[in-house]
Protein backbone atom coordinates (compact mmCIF):
# COMPACT_ATOMS: atom_id res chain seq x y z
CA UNK A 1 0.00 0.00 0.00
CA UNK A 2 1.39 3.35 -1.07
CA UNK A 3 2.19 5.88 1.65
CA UNK A 4 -0.02 8.93 2.06
CA UNK A 5 2.78 10.99 0.52
CA UNK A 6 3.10 8.68 -2.50
CA UNK A 7 -0.63 9.19 -3.01
CA UNK A 8 0.01 12.95 -3.02
CA UNK A 9 2.86 12.49 -5.55
CA UNK A 10 0.59 10.47 -7.85
CA UNK A 11 -2.25 13.00 -7.50
CA UNK A 12 -4.56 10.42 -5.95
CA UNK A 13 -5.14 12.71 -2.97
CA UNK A 14 -4.86 16.52 -2.95
CA UNK A 15 -2.23 18.68 -1.29
CA UNK A 16 -1.38 22.37 -1.27
CA UNK A 17 1.68 21.99 -3.48
CA UNK A 18 4.33 24.71 -3.54
CA UNK A 19 7.18 23.34 -5.59
CA UNK A 20 8.02 20.22 -7.55
CA UNK A 21 10.94 18.87 -9.56
CA UNK A 22 11.90 15.44 -10.83
CA UNK A 23 12.99 14.11 -7.43
CA UNK A 24 11.25 16.22 -4.77
CA UNK A 25 7.93 17.82 -3.84
CA UNK A 26 7.06 20.53 -1.29
CA UNK A 27 3.55 21.08 0.10
CA UNK A 28 1.85 22.55 3.16
CA UNK A 29 1.56 20.36 6.24
CA UNK A 30 -2.11 19.57 6.83
CA UNK A 31 -1.75 20.09 10.62
CA UNK A 32 0.73 22.97 10.77
CA UNK A 33 2.84 23.76 13.82
CA UNK A 34 2.96 27.36 12.59
CA UNK A 35 1.82 29.50 9.66
CA UNK A 36 3.74 28.34 6.60
CA UNK A 37 4.74 24.87 7.91
CA UNK A 38 5.92 22.99 4.82
CA UNK A 39 6.99 19.42 4.14
CA UNK A 40 9.64 18.58 1.56
CA UNK A 41 9.64 14.95 0.45
CA UNK A 42 11.56 12.80 -1.98
CA UNK A 43 9.09 11.46 -4.52
CA UNK A 44 10.49 7.96 -4.23
CA UNK A 45 8.91 6.13 -1.30
CA UNK A 46 11.82 5.52 1.07
CA UNK A 47 11.12 5.41 4.81
CA UNK A 48 13.82 7.53 6.45
CA UNK A 49 17.18 9.26 6.14
CA UNK A 50 19.35 6.14 6.26
CA UNK A 51 17.42 4.60 3.36
CA UNK A 52 18.27 7.38 0.87
CA UNK A 53 21.18 7.37 -1.55
CA UNK A 54 23.36 10.48 -1.10
CA UNK A 55 22.07 12.14 -4.26
CA UNK A 56 18.50 12.05 -2.95
CA UNK A 57 19.59 13.47 0.40
CA UNK A 58 21.22 16.30 -1.55
CA UNK A 59 18.16 16.83 -3.77
CA UNK A 60 15.84 17.15 -0.77
CA UNK A 61 18.30 19.45 1.02
CA UNK A 62 18.44 21.74 -2.01
CA UNK A 63 14.65 21.92 -2.19
CA UNK A 64 14.51 22.63 1.56
CA UNK A 65 16.85 25.58 1.11
CA UNK A 66 14.97 26.86 -1.95
CA UNK A 67 11.56 26.68 -0.26
CA UNK A 68 12.88 28.07 3.05
CA UNK A 69 14.26 31.06 1.17
CA UNK A 70 10.85 31.65 -0.43
CA UNK A 71 9.01 31.27 2.90
CA UNK A 72 11.43 33.71 4.49
CA UNK A 73 10.81 36.28 1.77
CA UNK A 74 7.05 35.76 1.66
CA UNK A 75 6.18 35.50 5.36
CA UNK A 76 9.20 37.19 6.96
CA UNK A 77 9.34 35.00 10.08
CA UNK A 78 11.87 35.77 12.80
CA UNK A 79 13.45 32.37 12.18
CA UNK A 80 12.60 28.84 11.13
CA UNK A 81 13.30 25.26 12.19
CA UNK A 82 14.26 22.46 9.85
CA UNK A 83 13.29 19.16 11.47
CA UNK A 84 13.43 15.60 10.23
CA UNK A 85 12.13 12.69 12.31
CA UNK A 86 13.44 9.12 11.92
CA UNK A 87 11.54 6.29 13.59
CA UNK A 88 8.47 6.27 15.80
CA UNK A 89 10.61 6.92 18.89
CA UNK A 90 11.69 10.19 17.26
CA UNK A 91 8.12 11.20 16.45
CA UNK A 92 7.95 9.97 12.85
CA UNK A 93 4.36 9.16 11.89
CA UNK A 94 4.62 9.01 8.08
CA UNK A 95 7.27 6.54 6.99
CA UNK A 96 8.14 8.25 3.74
CA UNK A 97 11.18 10.52 4.03
CA UNK A 98 10.27 14.16 4.61
CA UNK A 99 11.75 17.31 6.10
CA UNK A 100 9.71 19.89 8.01
CA UNK A 101 10.26 23.62 7.52
CA UNK A 102 8.58 25.43 10.42
CA UNK A 103 8.57 29.24 10.37
CA UNK A 104 9.00 30.79 13.82
CA UNK A 105 8.03 34.11 15.37
CA UNK A 106 9.49 35.57 18.53
CA UNK A 107 7.57 34.30 21.55
CA UNK A 108 5.59 31.62 19.72
CA UNK A 109 5.09 28.22 21.36
CA UNK A 110 5.32 26.21 18.13
CA UNK A 111 7.87 23.68 19.36
CA UNK A 112 8.94 22.32 22.73
CA UNK A 113 12.68 22.82 23.12
CA UNK A 114 14.77 19.96 24.50
CA UNK A 115 16.12 20.09 28.04
CA UNK A 116 19.86 20.69 27.90
CA UNK A 117 21.75 17.92 29.70
CA UNK A 118 25.36 17.55 30.75
CA UNK A 119 28.20 15.34 29.58
CA UNK A 120 31.51 14.48 31.22
CA UNK A 121 34.85 14.35 29.41
CA UNK A 122 34.94 10.56 29.82
CA UNK A 123 31.44 10.16 28.37
CA UNK A 124 32.46 12.36 25.45
CA UNK A 125 35.55 10.22 24.84
CA UNK A 126 33.50 7.01 25.01
CA UNK A 127 30.90 8.33 22.53
CA UNK A 128 33.51 9.65 20.11
CA UNK A 129 35.27 6.25 20.14
CA UNK A 130 31.99 4.32 19.65
CA UNK A 131 30.80 6.39 16.71
CA UNK A 132 34.17 6.94 15.07
CA UNK A 133 34.68 3.17 15.00
CA UNK A 134 31.69 3.01 12.63
CA UNK A 135 32.75 5.93 10.46
CA UNK A 136 35.80 4.19 9.07
P1 LIG B 1 6.32 13.18 11.05
O1 LIG B 1 5.75 13.18 12.44
O2 LIG B 1 7.69 13.78 10.97
O3 LIG B 1 6.24 11.82 10.40
O4 LIG B 1 5.39 14.19 10.24
C1 LIG B 1 4.35 13.80 9.43
C2 LIG B 1 3.62 15.07 9.05
O5 LIG B 1 2.80 14.80 7.93
C3 LIG B 1 2.71 15.64 10.15
O6 LIG B 1 3.14 16.95 10.49
C4 LIG B 1 1.32 15.65 9.50
O7 LIG B 1 0.55 16.76 9.85
C5 LIG B 1 1.66 15.63 8.02
N1 LIG B 1 0.66 15.04 7.15
C6 LIG B 1 0.06 13.84 7.27
N2 LIG B 1 -0.81 13.64 6.26
C7 LIG B 1 -0.75 14.74 5.47
C8 LIG B 1 -1.41 15.15 4.27
N3 LIG B 1 -2.32 14.37 3.67
N4 LIG B 1 -1.08 16.36 3.74
C9 LIG B 1 -0.17 17.14 4.33
N5 LIG B 1 0.49 16.82 5.47
C10 LIG B 1 0.19 15.64 6.03
mmCIF file of C-alpha atoms and ligand atoms in Angstrom:
data_model
loop_
_atom_site.group_PDB
_atom_site.id
_atom_site.type_symbol
_atom_site.label_atom_id
_atom_site.label_comp_id
_atom_site.label_asym_id
_atom_site.label_seq_id
_atom_site.Cartn_x
_atom_site.Cartn_y
_atom_site.Cartn_z
ATOM 1 C CA UNK A 1 0.000 0.000 0.000
ATOM 2 C CA UNK A 2 1.387 3.349 -1.066
ATOM 3 C CA UNK A 3 2.189 5.875 1.649
ATOM 4 C CA UNK A 4 -0.024 8.927 2.060
ATOM 5 C CA UNK A 5 2.782 10.992 0.523
ATOM 6 C CA UNK A 6 3.095 8.675 -2.496
ATOM 7 C CA UNK A 7 -0.626 9.190 -3.012
ATOM 8 C CA UNK A 8 0.007 12.953 -3.025
ATOM 9 C CA UNK A 9 2.856 12.491 -5.546
ATOM 10 C CA UNK A 10 0.588 10.473 -7.851
ATOM 11 C CA UNK A 11 -2.245 12.997 -7.504
ATOM 12 C CA UNK A 12 -4.564 10.422 -5.953
ATOM 13 C CA UNK A 13 -5.142 12.712 -2.966
ATOM 14 C CA UNK A 14 -4.859 16.515 -2.951
ATOM 15 C CA UNK A 15 -2.235 18.677 -1.289
ATOM 16 C CA UNK A 16 -1.384 22.367 -1.275
ATOM 17 C CA UNK A 17 1.681 21.994 -3.482
ATOM 18 C CA UNK A 18 4.334 24.713 -3.542
ATOM 19 C CA UNK A 19 7.184 23.342 -5.587
ATOM 20 C CA UNK A 20 8.019 20.224 -7.554
ATOM 21 C CA UNK A 21 10.936 18.874 -9.564
ATOM 22 C CA UNK A 22 11.903 15.436 -10.827
ATOM 23 C CA UNK A 23 12.986 14.115 -7.427
ATOM 24 C CA UNK A 24 11.253 16.223 -4.772
ATOM 25 C CA UNK A 25 7.931 17.824 -3.838
ATOM 26 C CA UNK A 26 7.056 20.535 -1.293
ATOM 27 C CA UNK A 27 3.550 21.082 0.096
ATOM 28 C CA UNK A 28 1.846 22.553 3.155
ATOM 29 C CA UNK A 29 1.563 20.358 6.242
ATOM 30 C CA UNK A 30 -2.108 19.570 6.835
ATOM 31 C CA UNK A 31 -1.746 20.093 10.621
ATOM 32 C CA UNK A 32 0.729 22.968 10.774
ATOM 33 C CA UNK A 33 2.839 23.765 13.820
ATOM 34 C CA UNK A 34 2.957 27.361 12.588
ATOM 35 C CA UNK A 35 1.824 29.497 9.659
ATOM 36 C CA UNK A 36 3.735 28.339 6.599
ATOM 37 C CA UNK A 37 4.741 24.869 7.914
ATOM 38 C CA UNK A 38 5.918 22.990 4.824
ATOM 39 C CA UNK A 39 6.989 19.419 4.137
ATOM 40 C CA UNK A 40 9.640 18.581 1.563
ATOM 41 C CA UNK A 41 9.636 14.947 0.450
ATOM 42 C CA UNK A 42 11.559 12.802 -1.983
ATOM 43 C CA UNK A 43 9.088 11.463 -4.517
ATOM 44 C CA UNK A 44 10.489 7.959 -4.232
ATOM 45 C CA UNK A 45 8.915 6.132 -1.303
ATOM 46 C CA UNK A 46 11.824 5.523 1.066
ATOM 47 C CA UNK A 47 11.122 5.409 4.812
ATOM 48 C CA UNK A 48 13.818 7.528 6.452
ATOM 49 C CA UNK A 49 17.178 9.260 6.139
ATOM 50 C CA UNK A 50 19.348 6.141 6.257
ATOM 51 C CA UNK A 51 17.417 4.604 3.357
ATOM 52 C CA UNK A 52 18.268 7.375 0.873
ATOM 53 C CA UNK A 53 21.182 7.367 -1.547
ATOM 54 C CA UNK A 54 23.363 10.480 -1.100
ATOM 55 C CA UNK A 55 22.073 12.144 -4.263
ATOM 56 C CA UNK A 56 18.496 12.055 -2.955
ATOM 57 C CA UNK A 57 19.592 13.474 0.401
ATOM 58 C CA UNK A 58 21.216 16.299 -1.551
ATOM 59 C CA UNK A 59 18.163 16.830 -3.769
ATOM 60 C CA UNK A 60 15.840 17.155 -0.769
ATOM 61 C CA UNK A 61 18.301 19.455 1.024
ATOM 62 C CA UNK A 62 18.436 21.741 -2.009
ATOM 63 C CA UNK A 63 14.647 21.924 -2.185
ATOM 64 C CA UNK A 64 14.506 22.631 1.559
ATOM 65 C CA UNK A 65 16.847 25.582 1.106
ATOM 66 C CA UNK A 66 14.972 26.859 -1.949
ATOM 67 C CA UNK A 67 11.558 26.677 -0.263
ATOM 68 C CA UNK A 68 12.875 28.070 3.047
ATOM 69 C CA UNK A 69 14.264 31.061 1.171
ATOM 70 C CA UNK A 70 10.852 31.654 -0.429
ATOM 71 C CA UNK A 71 9.014 31.267 2.900
ATOM 72 C CA UNK A 72 11.427 33.711 4.491
ATOM 73 C CA UNK A 73 10.814 36.283 1.774
ATOM 74 C CA UNK A 74 7.045 35.763 1.657
ATOM 75 C CA UNK A 75 6.183 35.497 5.362
ATOM 76 C CA UNK A 76 9.196 37.190 6.964
ATOM 77 C CA UNK A 77 9.336 35.004 10.077
ATOM 78 C CA UNK A 78 11.866 35.775 12.804
ATOM 79 C CA UNK A 79 13.450 32.366 12.180
ATOM 80 C CA UNK A 80 12.601 28.842 11.133
ATOM 81 C CA UNK A 81 13.304 25.265 12.192
ATOM 82 C CA UNK A 82 14.263 22.455 9.849
ATOM 83 C CA UNK A 83 13.293 19.157 11.466
ATOM 84 C CA UNK A 84 13.430 15.597 10.229
ATOM 85 C CA UNK A 85 12.129 12.686 12.311
ATOM 86 C CA UNK A 86 13.438 9.124 11.920
ATOM 87 C CA UNK A 87 11.540 6.287 13.592
ATOM 88 C CA UNK A 88 8.469 6.266 15.801
ATOM 89 C CA UNK A 89 10.608 6.923 18.888
ATOM 90 C CA UNK A 90 11.690 10.190 17.260
ATOM 91 C CA UNK A 91 8.121 11.204 16.455
ATOM 92 C CA UNK A 92 7.947 9.974 12.854
ATOM 93 C CA UNK A 93 4.363 9.165 11.889
ATOM 94 C CA UNK A 94 4.618 9.010 8.084
ATOM 95 C CA UNK A 95 7.274 6.541 6.987
ATOM 96 C CA UNK A 96 8.138 8.253 3.738
ATOM 97 C CA UNK A 97 11.176 10.518 4.031
ATOM 98 C CA UNK A 98 10.266 14.156 4.611
ATOM 99 C CA UNK A 99 11.751 17.306 6.096
ATOM 100 C CA UNK A 100 9.713 19.888 8.014
ATOM 101 C CA UNK A 101 10.263 23.622 7.516
ATOM 102 C CA UNK A 102 8.579 25.430 10.415
ATOM 103 C CA UNK A 103 8.573 29.242 10.368
ATOM 104 C CA UNK A 104 8.998 30.786 13.816
ATOM 105 C CA UNK A 105 8.034 34.108 15.366
ATOM 106 C CA UNK A 106 9.492 35.566 18.533
ATOM 107 C CA UNK A 107 7.573 34.302 21.546
ATOM 108 C CA UNK A 108 5.589 31.617 19.719
ATOM 109 C CA UNK A 109 5.091 28.220 21.357
ATOM 110 C CA UNK A 110 5.315 26.210 18.129
ATOM 111 C CA UNK A 111 7.868 23.679 19.359
ATOM 112 C CA UNK A 112 8.936 22.318 22.735
ATOM 113 C CA UNK A 113 12.685 22.819 23.119
ATOM 114 C CA UNK A 114 14.771 19.964 24.496
ATOM 115 C CA UNK A 115 16.120 20.091 28.036
ATOM 116 C CA UNK A 116 19.862 20.689 27.902
ATOM 117 C CA UNK A 117 21.754 17.921 29.703
ATOM 118 C CA UNK A 118 25.362 17.552 30.751
ATOM 119 C CA UNK A 119 28.200 15.339 29.581
ATOM 120 C CA UNK A 120 31.511 14.482 31.221
ATOM 121 C CA UNK A 121 34.846 14.349 29.405
ATOM 122 C CA UNK A 122 34.939 10.560 29.825
ATOM 123 C CA UNK A 123 31.441 10.160 28.373
ATOM 124 C CA UNK A 124 32.462 12.357 25.450
ATOM 125 C CA UNK A 125 35.546 10.222 24.837
ATOM 126 C CA UNK A 126 33.496 7.014 25.007
ATOM 127 C CA UNK A 127 30.902 8.335 22.529
ATOM 128 C CA UNK A 128 33.511 9.645 20.113
ATOM 129 C CA UNK A 129 35.266 6.248 20.140
ATOM 130 C CA UNK A 130 31.995 4.317 19.649
ATOM 131 C CA UNK A 131 30.799 6.389 16.709
ATOM 132 C CA UNK A 132 34.167 6.942 15.068
ATOM 133 C CA UNK A 133 34.681 3.174 14.997
ATOM 134 C CA UNK A 134 31.686 3.009 12.635
ATOM 135 C CA UNK A 135 32.751 5.933 10.459
ATOM 136 C CA UNK A 136 35.798 4.187 9.068
HETATM 137 P P1 LIG B 1 6.315 13.176 11.047
HETATM 138 O O1 LIG B 1 5.753 13.178 12.444
HETATM 139 O O2 LIG B 1 7.692 13.782 10.971
HETATM 140 O O3 LIG B 1 6.239 11.816 10.399
HETATM 141 O O4 LIG B 1 5.394 14.188 10.241
HETATM 142 C C1 LIG B 1 4.350 13.803 9.432
HETATM 143 C C2 LIG B 1 3.617 15.067 9.046
HETATM 144 O O5 LIG B 1 2.796 14.802 7.928
HETATM 145 C C3 LIG B 1 2.714 15.641 10.149
HETATM 146 O O6 LIG B 1 3.145 16.954 10.493
HETATM 147 C C4 LIG B 1 1.322 15.647 9.499
HETATM 148 O O7 LIG B 1 0.551 16.764 9.848
HETATM 149 C C5 LIG B 1 1.660 15.630 8.021
HETATM 150 N N1 LIG B 1 0.661 15.044 7.150
HETATM 151 C C6 LIG B 1 0.056 13.843 7.273
HETATM 152 N N2 LIG B 1 -0.815 13.643 6.257
HETATM 153 C C7 LIG B 1 -0.751 14.745 5.473
HETATM 154 C C8 LIG B 1 -1.406 15.154 4.267
HETATM 155 N N3 LIG B 1 -2.317 14.369 3.672
HETATM 156 N N4 LIG B 1 -1.084 16.360 3.740
HETATM 157 C C9 LIG B 1 -0.173 17.136 4.334
HETATM 158 N N5 LIG B 1 0.489 16.823 5.473
HETATM 159 C C10 LIG B 1 0.190 15.642 6.032
#
